[in-house]
mmCIF file of C-alpha atoms (C1' of nucleotides) in Angstrom:
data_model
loop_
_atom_site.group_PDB
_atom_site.id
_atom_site.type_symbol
_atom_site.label_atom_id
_atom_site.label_comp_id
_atom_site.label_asym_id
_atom_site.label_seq_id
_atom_site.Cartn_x
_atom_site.Cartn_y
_atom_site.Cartn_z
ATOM 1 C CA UNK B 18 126.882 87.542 158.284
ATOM 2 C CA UNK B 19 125.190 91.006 158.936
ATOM 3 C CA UNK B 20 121.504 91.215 158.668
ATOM 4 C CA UNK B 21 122.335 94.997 157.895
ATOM 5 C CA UNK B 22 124.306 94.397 154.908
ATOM 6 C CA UNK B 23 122.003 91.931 153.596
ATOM 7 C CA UNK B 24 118.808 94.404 153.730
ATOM 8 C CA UNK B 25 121.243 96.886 152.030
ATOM 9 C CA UNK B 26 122.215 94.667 149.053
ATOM 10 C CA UNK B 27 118.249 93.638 149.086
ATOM 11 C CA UNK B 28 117.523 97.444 148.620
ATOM 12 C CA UNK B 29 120.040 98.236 145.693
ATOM 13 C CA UNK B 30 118.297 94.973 144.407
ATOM 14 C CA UNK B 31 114.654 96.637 145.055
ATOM 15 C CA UNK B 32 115.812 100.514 143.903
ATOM 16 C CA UNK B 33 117.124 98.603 140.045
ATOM 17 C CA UNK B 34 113.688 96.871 139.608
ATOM 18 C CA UNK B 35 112.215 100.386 140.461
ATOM 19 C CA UNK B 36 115.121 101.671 138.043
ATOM 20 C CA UNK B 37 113.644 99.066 135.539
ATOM 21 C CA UNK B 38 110.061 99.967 135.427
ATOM 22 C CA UNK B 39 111.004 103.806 134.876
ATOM 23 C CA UNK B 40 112.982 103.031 131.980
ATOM 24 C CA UNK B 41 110.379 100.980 131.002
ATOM 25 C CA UNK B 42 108.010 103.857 131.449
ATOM 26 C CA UNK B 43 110.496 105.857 128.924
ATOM 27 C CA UNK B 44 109.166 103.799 125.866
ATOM 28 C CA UNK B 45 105.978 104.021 127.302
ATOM 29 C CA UNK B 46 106.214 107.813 127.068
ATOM 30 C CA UNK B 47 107.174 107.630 123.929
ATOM 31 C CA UNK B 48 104.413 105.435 122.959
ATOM 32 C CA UNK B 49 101.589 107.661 123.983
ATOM 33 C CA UNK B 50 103.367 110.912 122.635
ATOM 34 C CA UNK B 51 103.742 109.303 118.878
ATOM 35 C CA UNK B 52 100.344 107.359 119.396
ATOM 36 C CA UNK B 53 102.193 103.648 119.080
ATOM 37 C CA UNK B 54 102.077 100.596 120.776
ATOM 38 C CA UNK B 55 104.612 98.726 122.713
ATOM 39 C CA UNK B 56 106.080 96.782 120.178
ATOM 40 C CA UNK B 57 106.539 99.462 117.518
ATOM 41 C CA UNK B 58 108.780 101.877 119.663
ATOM 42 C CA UNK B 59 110.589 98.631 120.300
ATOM 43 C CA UNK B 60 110.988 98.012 116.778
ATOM 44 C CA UNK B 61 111.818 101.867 116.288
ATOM 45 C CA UNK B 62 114.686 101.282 119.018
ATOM 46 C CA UNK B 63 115.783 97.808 117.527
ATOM 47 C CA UNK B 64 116.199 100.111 113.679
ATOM 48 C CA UNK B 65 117.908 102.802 115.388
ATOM 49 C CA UNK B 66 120.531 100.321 116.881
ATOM 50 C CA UNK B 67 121.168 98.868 114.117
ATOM 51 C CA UNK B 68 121.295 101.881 111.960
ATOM 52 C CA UNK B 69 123.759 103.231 114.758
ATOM 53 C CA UNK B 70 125.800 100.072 114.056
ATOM 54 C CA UNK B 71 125.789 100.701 110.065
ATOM 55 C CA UNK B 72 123.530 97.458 109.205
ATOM 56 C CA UNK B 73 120.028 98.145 108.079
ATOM 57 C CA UNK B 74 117.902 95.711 109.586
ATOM 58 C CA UNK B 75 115.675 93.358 107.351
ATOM 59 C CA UNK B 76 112.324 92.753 108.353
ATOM 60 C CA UNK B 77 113.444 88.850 109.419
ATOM 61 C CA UNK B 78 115.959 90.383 111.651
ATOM 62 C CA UNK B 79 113.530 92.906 113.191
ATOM 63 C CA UNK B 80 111.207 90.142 113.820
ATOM 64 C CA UNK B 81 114.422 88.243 115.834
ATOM 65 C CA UNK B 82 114.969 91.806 117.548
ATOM 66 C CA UNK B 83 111.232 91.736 118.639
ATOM 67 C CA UNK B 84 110.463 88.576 118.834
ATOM 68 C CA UNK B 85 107.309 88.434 115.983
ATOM 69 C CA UNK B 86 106.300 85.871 113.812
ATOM 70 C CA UNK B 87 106.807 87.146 110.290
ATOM 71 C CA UNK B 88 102.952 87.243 109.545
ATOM 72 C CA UNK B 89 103.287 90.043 112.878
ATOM 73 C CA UNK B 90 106.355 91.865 111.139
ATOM 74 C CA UNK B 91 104.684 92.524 108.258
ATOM 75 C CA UNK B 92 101.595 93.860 110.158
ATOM 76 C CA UNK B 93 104.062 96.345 112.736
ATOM 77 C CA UNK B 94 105.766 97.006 109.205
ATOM 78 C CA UNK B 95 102.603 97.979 107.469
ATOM 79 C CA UNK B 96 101.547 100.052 110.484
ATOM 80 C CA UNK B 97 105.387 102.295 110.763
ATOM 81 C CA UNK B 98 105.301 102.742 107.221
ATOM 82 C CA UNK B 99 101.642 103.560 106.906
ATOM 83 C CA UNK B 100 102.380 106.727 109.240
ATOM 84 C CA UNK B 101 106.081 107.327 107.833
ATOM 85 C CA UNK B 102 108.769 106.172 110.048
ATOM 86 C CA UNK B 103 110.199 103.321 107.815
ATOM 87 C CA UNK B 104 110.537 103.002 104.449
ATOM 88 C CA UNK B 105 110.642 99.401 102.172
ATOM 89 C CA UNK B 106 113.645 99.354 100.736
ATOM 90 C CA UNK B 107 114.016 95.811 98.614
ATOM 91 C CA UNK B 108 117.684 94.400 98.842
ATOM 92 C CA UNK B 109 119.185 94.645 95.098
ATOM 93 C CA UNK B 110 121.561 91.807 96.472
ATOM 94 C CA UNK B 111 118.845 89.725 97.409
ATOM 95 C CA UNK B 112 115.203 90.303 95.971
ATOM 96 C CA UNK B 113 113.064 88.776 99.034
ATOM 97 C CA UNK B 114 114.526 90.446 101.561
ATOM 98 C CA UNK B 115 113.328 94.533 102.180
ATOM 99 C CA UNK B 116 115.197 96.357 103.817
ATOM 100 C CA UNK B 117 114.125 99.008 106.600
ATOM 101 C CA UNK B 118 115.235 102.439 106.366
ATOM 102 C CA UNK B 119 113.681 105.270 108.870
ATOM 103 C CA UNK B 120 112.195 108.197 107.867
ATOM 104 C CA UNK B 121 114.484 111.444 109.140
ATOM 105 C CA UNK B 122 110.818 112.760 111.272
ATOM 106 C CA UNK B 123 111.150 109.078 112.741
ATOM 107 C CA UNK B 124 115.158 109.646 113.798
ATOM 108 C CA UNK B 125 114.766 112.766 115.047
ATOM 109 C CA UNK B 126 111.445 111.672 116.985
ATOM 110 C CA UNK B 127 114.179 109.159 118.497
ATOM 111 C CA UNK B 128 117.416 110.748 119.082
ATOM 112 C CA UNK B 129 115.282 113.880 120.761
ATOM 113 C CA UNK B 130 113.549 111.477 123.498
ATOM 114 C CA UNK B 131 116.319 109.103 123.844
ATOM 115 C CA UNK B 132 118.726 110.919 123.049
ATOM 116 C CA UNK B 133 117.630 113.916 125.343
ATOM 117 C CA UNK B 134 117.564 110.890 128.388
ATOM 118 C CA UNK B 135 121.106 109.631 127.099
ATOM 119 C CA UNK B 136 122.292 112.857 127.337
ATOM 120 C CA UNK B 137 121.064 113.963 130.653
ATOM 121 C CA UNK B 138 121.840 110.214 132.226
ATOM 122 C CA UNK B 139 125.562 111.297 130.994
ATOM 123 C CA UNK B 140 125.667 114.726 132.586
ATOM 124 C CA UNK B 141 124.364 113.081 135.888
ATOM 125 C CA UNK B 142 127.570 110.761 135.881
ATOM 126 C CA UNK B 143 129.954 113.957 135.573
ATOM 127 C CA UNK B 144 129.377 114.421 138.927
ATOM 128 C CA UNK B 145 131.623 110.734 139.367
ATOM 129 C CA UNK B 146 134.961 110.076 139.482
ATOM 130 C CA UNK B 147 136.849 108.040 136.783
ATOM 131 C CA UNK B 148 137.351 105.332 139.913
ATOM 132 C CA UNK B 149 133.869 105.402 141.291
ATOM 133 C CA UNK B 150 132.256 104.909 137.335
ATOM 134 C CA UNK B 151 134.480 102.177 137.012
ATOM 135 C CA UNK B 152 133.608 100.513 139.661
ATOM 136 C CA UNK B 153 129.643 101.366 138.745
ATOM 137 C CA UNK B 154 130.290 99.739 135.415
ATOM 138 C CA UNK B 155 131.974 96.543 137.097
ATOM 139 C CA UNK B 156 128.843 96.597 139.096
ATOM 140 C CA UNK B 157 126.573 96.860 136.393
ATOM 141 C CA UNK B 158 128.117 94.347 134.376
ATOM 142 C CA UNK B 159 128.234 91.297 137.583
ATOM 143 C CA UNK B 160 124.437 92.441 138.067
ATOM 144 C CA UNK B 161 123.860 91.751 133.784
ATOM 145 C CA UNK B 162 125.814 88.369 134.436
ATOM 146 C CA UNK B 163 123.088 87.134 137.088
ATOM 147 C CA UNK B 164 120.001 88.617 135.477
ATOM 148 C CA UNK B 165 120.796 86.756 132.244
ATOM 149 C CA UNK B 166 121.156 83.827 133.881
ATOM 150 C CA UNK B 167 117.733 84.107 134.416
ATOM 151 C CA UNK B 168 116.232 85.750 131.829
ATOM 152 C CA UNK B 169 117.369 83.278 129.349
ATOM 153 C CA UNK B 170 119.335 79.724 130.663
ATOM 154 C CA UNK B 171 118.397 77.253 133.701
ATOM 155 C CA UNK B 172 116.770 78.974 136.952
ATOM 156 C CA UNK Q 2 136.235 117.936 128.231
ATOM 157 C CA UNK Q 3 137.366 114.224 128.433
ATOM 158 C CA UNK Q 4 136.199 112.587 125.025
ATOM 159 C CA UNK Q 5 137.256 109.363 127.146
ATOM 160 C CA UNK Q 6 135.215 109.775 129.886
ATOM 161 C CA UNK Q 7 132.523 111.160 127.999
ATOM 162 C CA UNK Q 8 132.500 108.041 125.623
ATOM 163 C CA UNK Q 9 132.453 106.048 129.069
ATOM 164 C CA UNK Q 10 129.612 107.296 130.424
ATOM 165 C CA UNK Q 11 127.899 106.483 127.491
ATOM 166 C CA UNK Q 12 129.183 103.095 127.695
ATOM 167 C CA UNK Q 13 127.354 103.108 131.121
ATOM 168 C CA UNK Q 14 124.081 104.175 129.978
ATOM 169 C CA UNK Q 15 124.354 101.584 126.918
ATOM 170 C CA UNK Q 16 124.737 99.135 129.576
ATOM 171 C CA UNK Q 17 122.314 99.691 131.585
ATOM 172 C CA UNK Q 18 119.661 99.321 129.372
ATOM 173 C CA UNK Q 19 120.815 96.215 128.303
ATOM 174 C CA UNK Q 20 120.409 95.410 131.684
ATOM 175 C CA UNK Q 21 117.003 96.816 131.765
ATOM 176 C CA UNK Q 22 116.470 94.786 128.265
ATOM 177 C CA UNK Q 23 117.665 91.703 130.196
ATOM 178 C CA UNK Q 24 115.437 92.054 133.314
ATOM 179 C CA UNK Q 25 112.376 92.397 131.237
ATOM 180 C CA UNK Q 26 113.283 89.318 129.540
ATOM 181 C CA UNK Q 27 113.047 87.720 133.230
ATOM 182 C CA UNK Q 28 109.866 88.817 133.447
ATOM 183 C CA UNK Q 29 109.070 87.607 129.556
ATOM 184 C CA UNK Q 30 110.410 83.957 130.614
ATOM 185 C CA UNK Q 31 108.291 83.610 133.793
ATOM 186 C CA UNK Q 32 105.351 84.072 131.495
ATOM 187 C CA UNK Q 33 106.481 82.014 129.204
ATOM 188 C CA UNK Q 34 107.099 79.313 131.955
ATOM 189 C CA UNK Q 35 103.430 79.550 133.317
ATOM 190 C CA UNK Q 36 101.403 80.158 129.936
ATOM 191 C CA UNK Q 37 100.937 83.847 130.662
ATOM 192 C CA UNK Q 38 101.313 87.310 128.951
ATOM 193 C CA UNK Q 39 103.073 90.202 130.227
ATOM 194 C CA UNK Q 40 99.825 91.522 131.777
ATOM 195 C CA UNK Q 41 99.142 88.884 133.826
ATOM 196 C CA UNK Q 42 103.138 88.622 134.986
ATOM 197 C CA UNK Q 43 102.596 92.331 135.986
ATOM 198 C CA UNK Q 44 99.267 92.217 137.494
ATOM 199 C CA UNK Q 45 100.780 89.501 139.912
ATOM 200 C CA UNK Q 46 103.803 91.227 140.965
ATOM 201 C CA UNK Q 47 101.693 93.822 141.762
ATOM 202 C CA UNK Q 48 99.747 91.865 144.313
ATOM 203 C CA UNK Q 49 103.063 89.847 145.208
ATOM 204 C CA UNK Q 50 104.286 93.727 146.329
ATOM 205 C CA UNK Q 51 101.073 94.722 147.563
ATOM 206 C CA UNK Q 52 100.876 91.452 149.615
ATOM 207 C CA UNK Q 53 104.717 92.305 150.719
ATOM 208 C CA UNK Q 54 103.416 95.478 152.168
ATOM 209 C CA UNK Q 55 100.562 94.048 153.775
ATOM 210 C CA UNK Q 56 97.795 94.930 152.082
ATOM 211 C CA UNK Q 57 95.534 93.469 149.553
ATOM 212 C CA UNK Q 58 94.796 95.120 146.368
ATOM 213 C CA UNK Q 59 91.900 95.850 145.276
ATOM 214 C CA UNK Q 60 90.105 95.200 141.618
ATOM 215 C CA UNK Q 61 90.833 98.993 140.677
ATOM 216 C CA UNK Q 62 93.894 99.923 142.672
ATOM 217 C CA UNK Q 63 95.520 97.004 140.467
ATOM 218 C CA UNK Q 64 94.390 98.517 137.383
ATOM 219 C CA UNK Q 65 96.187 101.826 138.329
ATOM 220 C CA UNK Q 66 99.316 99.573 139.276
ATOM 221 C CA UNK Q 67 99.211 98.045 135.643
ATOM 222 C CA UNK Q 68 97.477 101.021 134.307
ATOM 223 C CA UNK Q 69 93.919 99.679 132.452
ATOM 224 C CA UNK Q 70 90.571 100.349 132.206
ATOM 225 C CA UNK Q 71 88.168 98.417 134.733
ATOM 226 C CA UNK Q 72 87.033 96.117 131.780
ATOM 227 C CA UNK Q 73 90.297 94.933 131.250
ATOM 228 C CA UNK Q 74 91.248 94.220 134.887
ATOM 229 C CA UNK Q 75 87.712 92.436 134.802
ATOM 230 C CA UNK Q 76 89.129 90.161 132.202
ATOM 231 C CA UNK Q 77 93.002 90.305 133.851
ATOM 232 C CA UNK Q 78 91.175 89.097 136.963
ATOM 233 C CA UNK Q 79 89.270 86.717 135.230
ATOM 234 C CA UNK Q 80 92.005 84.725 133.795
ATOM 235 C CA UNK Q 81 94.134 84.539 136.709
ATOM 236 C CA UNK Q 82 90.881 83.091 138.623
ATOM 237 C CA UNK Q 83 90.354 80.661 136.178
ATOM 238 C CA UNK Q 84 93.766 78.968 136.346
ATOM 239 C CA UNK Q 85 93.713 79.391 140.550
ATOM 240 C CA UNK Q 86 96.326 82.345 140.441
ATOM 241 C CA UNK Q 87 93.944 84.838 142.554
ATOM 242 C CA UNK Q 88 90.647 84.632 144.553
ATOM 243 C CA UNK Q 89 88.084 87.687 144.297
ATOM 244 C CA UNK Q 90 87.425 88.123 147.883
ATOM 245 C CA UNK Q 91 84.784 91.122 148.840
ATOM 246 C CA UNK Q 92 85.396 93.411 150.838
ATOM 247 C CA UNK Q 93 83.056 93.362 153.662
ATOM 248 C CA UNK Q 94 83.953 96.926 154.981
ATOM 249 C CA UNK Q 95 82.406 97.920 151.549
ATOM 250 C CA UNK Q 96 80.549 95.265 149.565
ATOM 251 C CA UNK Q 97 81.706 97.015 146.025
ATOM 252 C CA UNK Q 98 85.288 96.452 146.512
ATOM 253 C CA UNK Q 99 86.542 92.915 145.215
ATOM 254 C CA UNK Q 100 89.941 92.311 147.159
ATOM 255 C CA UNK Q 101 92.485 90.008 145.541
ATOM 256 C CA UNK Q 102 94.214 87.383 147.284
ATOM 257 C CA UNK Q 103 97.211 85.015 145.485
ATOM 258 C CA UNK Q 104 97.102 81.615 146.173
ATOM 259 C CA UNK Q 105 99.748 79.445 147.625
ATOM 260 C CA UNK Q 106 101.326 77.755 143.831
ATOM 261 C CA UNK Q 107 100.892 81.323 142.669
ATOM 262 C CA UNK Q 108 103.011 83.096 145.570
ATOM 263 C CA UNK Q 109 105.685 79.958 145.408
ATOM 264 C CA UNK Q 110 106.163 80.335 141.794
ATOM 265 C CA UNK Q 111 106.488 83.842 142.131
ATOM 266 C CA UNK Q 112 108.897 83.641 145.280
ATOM 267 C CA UNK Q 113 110.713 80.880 143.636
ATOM 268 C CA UNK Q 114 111.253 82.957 140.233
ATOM 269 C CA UNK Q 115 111.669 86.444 141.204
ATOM 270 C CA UNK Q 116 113.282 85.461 144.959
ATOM 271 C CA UNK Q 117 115.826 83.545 143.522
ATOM 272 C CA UNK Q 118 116.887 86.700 141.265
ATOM 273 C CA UNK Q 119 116.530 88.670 144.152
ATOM 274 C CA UNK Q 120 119.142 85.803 146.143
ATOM 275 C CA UNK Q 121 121.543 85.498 143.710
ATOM 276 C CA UNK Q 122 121.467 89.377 143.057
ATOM 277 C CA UNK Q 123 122.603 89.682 146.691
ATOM 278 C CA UNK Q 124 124.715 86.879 146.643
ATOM 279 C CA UNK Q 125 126.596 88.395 143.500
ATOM 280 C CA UNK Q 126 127.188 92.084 145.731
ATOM 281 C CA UNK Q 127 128.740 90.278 148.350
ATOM 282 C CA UNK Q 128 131.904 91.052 146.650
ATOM 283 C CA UNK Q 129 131.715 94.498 147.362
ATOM 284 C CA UNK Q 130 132.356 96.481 150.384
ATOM 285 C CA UNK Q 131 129.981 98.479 152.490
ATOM 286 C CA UNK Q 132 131.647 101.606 151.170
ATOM 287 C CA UNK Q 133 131.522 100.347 147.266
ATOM 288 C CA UNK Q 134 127.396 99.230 147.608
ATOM 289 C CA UNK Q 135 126.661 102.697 149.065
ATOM 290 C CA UNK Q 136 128.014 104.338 145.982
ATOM 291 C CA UNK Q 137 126.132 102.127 143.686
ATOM 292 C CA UNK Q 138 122.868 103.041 145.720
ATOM 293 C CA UNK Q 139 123.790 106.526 145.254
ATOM 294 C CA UNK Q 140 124.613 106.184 141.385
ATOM 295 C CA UNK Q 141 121.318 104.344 141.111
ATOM 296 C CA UNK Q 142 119.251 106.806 142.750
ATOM 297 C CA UNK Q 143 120.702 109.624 140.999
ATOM 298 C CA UNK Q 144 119.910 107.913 137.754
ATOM 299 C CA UNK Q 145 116.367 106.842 138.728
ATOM 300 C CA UNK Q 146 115.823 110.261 139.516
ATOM 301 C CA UNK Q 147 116.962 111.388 136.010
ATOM 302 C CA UNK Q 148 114.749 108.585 134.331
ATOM 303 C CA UNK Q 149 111.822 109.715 136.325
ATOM 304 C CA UNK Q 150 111.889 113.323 134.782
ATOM 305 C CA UNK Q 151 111.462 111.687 131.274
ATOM 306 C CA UNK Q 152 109.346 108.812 131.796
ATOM 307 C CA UNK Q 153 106.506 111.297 133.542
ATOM 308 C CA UNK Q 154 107.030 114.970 133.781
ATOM 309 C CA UNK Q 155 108.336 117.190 130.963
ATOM 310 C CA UNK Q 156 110.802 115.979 128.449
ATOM 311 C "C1'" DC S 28 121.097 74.228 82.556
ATOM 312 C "C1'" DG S 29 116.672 72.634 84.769
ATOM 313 C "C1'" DT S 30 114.503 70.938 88.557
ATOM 314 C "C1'" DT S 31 114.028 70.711 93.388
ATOM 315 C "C1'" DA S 32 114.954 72.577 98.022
ATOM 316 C "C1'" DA S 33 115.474 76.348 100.946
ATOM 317 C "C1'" DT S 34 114.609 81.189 102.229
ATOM 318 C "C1'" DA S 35 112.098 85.757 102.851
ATOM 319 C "C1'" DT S 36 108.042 87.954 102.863
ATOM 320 C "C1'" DC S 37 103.154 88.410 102.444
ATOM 321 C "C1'" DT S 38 97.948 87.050 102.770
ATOM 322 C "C1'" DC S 39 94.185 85.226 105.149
ATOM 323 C "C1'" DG S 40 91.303 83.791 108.890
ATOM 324 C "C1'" DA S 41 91.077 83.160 113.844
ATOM 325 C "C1'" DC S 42 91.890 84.373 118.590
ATOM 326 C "C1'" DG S 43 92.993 87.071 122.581
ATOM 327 C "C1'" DA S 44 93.727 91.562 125.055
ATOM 328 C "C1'" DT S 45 92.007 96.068 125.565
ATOM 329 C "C1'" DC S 46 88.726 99.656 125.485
ATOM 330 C "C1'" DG S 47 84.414 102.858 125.756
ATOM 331 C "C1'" DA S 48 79.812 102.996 126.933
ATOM 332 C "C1'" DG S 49 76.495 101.644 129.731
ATOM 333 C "C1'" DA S 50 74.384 98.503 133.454
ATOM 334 C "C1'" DT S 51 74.443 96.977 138.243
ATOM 335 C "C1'" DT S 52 75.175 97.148 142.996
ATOM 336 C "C1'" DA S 53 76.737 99.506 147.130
ATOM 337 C "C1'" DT S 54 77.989 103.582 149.908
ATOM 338 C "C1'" DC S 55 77.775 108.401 151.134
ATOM 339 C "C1'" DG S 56 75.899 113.104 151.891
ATOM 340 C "C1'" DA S 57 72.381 116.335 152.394
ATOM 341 C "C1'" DT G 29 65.063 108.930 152.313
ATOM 342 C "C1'" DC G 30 66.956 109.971 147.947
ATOM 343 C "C1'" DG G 31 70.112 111.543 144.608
ATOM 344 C "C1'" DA G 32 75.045 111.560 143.740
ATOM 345 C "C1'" DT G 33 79.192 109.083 143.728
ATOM 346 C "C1'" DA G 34 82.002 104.940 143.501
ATOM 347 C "C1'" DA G 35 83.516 100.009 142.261
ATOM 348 C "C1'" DT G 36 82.917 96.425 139.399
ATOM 349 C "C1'" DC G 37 80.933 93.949 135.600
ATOM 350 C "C1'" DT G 38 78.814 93.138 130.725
ATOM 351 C "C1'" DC G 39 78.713 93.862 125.937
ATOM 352 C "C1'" DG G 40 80.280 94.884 121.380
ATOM 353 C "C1'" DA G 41 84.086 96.733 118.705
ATOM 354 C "C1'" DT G 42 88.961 97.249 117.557
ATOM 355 C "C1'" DC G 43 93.731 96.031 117.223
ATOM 356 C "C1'" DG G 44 97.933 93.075 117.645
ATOM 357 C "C1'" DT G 45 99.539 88.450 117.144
ATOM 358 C "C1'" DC G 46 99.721 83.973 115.303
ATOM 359 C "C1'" DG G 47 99.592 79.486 112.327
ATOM 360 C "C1'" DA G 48 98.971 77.867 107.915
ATOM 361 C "C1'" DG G 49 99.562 78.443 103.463
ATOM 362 C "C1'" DA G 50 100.705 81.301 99.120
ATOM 363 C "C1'" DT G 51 104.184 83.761 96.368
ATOM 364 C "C1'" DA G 52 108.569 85.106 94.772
ATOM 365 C "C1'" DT G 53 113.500 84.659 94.801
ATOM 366 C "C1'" DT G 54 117.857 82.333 95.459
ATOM 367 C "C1'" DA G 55 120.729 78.148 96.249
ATOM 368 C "C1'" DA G 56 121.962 73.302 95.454
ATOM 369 C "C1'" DC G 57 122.962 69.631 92.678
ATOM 370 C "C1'" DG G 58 122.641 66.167 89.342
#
DNA sequence: CGTTAATATCTCGACGATCGAGATTATCGA
DNA sequence: TCGATAATCTCGATCGTCGAGATATTAACG
């Protein structure tokens, strides 16, 4: 088996970790320029998605999304309402749960920084055929496969 | 334009952050795995890399990797040492410098963890041809380089 | 129905990670 | 030699997270 080929596919594997910690670095960004922490642009994100998807998220499921106890949800809670990016919203349906509903400053906060990279990640792929995204996306998708085998199950 | 191929690269940049979602969570479980925090998970990479390259970081040049204040990477360095993950080891050159040096169990749980990502990562592109890897290098560079202009310089 | 169990959120006290300010030790430059 | 600069550490304060328990609401079941 080539040595060559090897260092290659060890250097795709090196240039997505590097790929990783920029995109990390996006939220980051984000962070510093809204003065939060960590865990509330990745509660932000995890409201967005969900609004995207048409469910609003409870504070129990934002806590799943996030990975909080719900002693910390209410705390992150307290904190993105306290500066107005979410609003309480109690469920009619069901009296314990409250909902969470973002402000509009909050979504457009959002869709302008990720939106903006979204955007300009798409434009970047014009310059792709149909073939050669396919084939990115097959990639992408055998690369996801391994990763969560590791991120989550056995070793 | 293509609303199709428009919709798929969005597709593409949907997946790859769940792919970037996914390879934090690698990251998440080896702390998990070894009683630490995300901190201390970066802080050793960082000397795993550093160590890679040949040379041993110092107390502050790991604080820029992992970006804190030298009373944190105090503590950081402190709680490694305590459970035998680093040595301080001064510098003789200059006597203010504290060099950091993983131990053995440290470096094999690392290697063992992140290598055998790294392995099966490589084993999982040996599907694809020379031709096909260089185009995902490309496409990953090209995106990196689009993720970079967000996550540091001007929106 | 009425009582008990289960669920969702919140409150409280404690702990750990991070920081700014300042102290300490070592090197460098004039 | 001596003052300026640099690298690390110490100390006290702040903030995010958690476990345990309280509160309020719904579900289950005789």
């Amino acid at each position: 088996m080539d040595r060559d080929a090897a260092a290659a596919r060890q250097e795709i594997a090196l240039l997505l970790r590097r790929l990783n910690v920029e995109l990390d670095a996006v939220g980051q960004r984000f962070a510093e320029l809204h003065g939060l922490n960590r865990t509330d642009v990745r509660a932000l994100v995890a409201i967005m998605d969900a609004a995207r998807r048409g469910e609003a998220l409870t504070a129990g499921r934002l806590g799943e999304a996030v990975d909080l106890r719900s002693a910390s949800v209410t705390a992150l809670v307290d904190r993105l309402e306290k500066v107005g990016h979410v609003r309480r919203v109690r469920d009619p349906e069901d009296r314990r749960r409250v909902g969470l509903e973002l402000s509009d400053s909050a979504m457009a906060a959002g869709a302008e920084h990720f939106g903006g990279l979204a955007r300009d990640l798409s434009a970047a792929m014009e310059d792709y055929t149909e073939e050669e995204l396919a084939l990115v996306r097959r990639w992408l998708e055998d690369m996801t496969g391994v990763i969560m085998r590791h991120s989550r199950g056995a070793p």
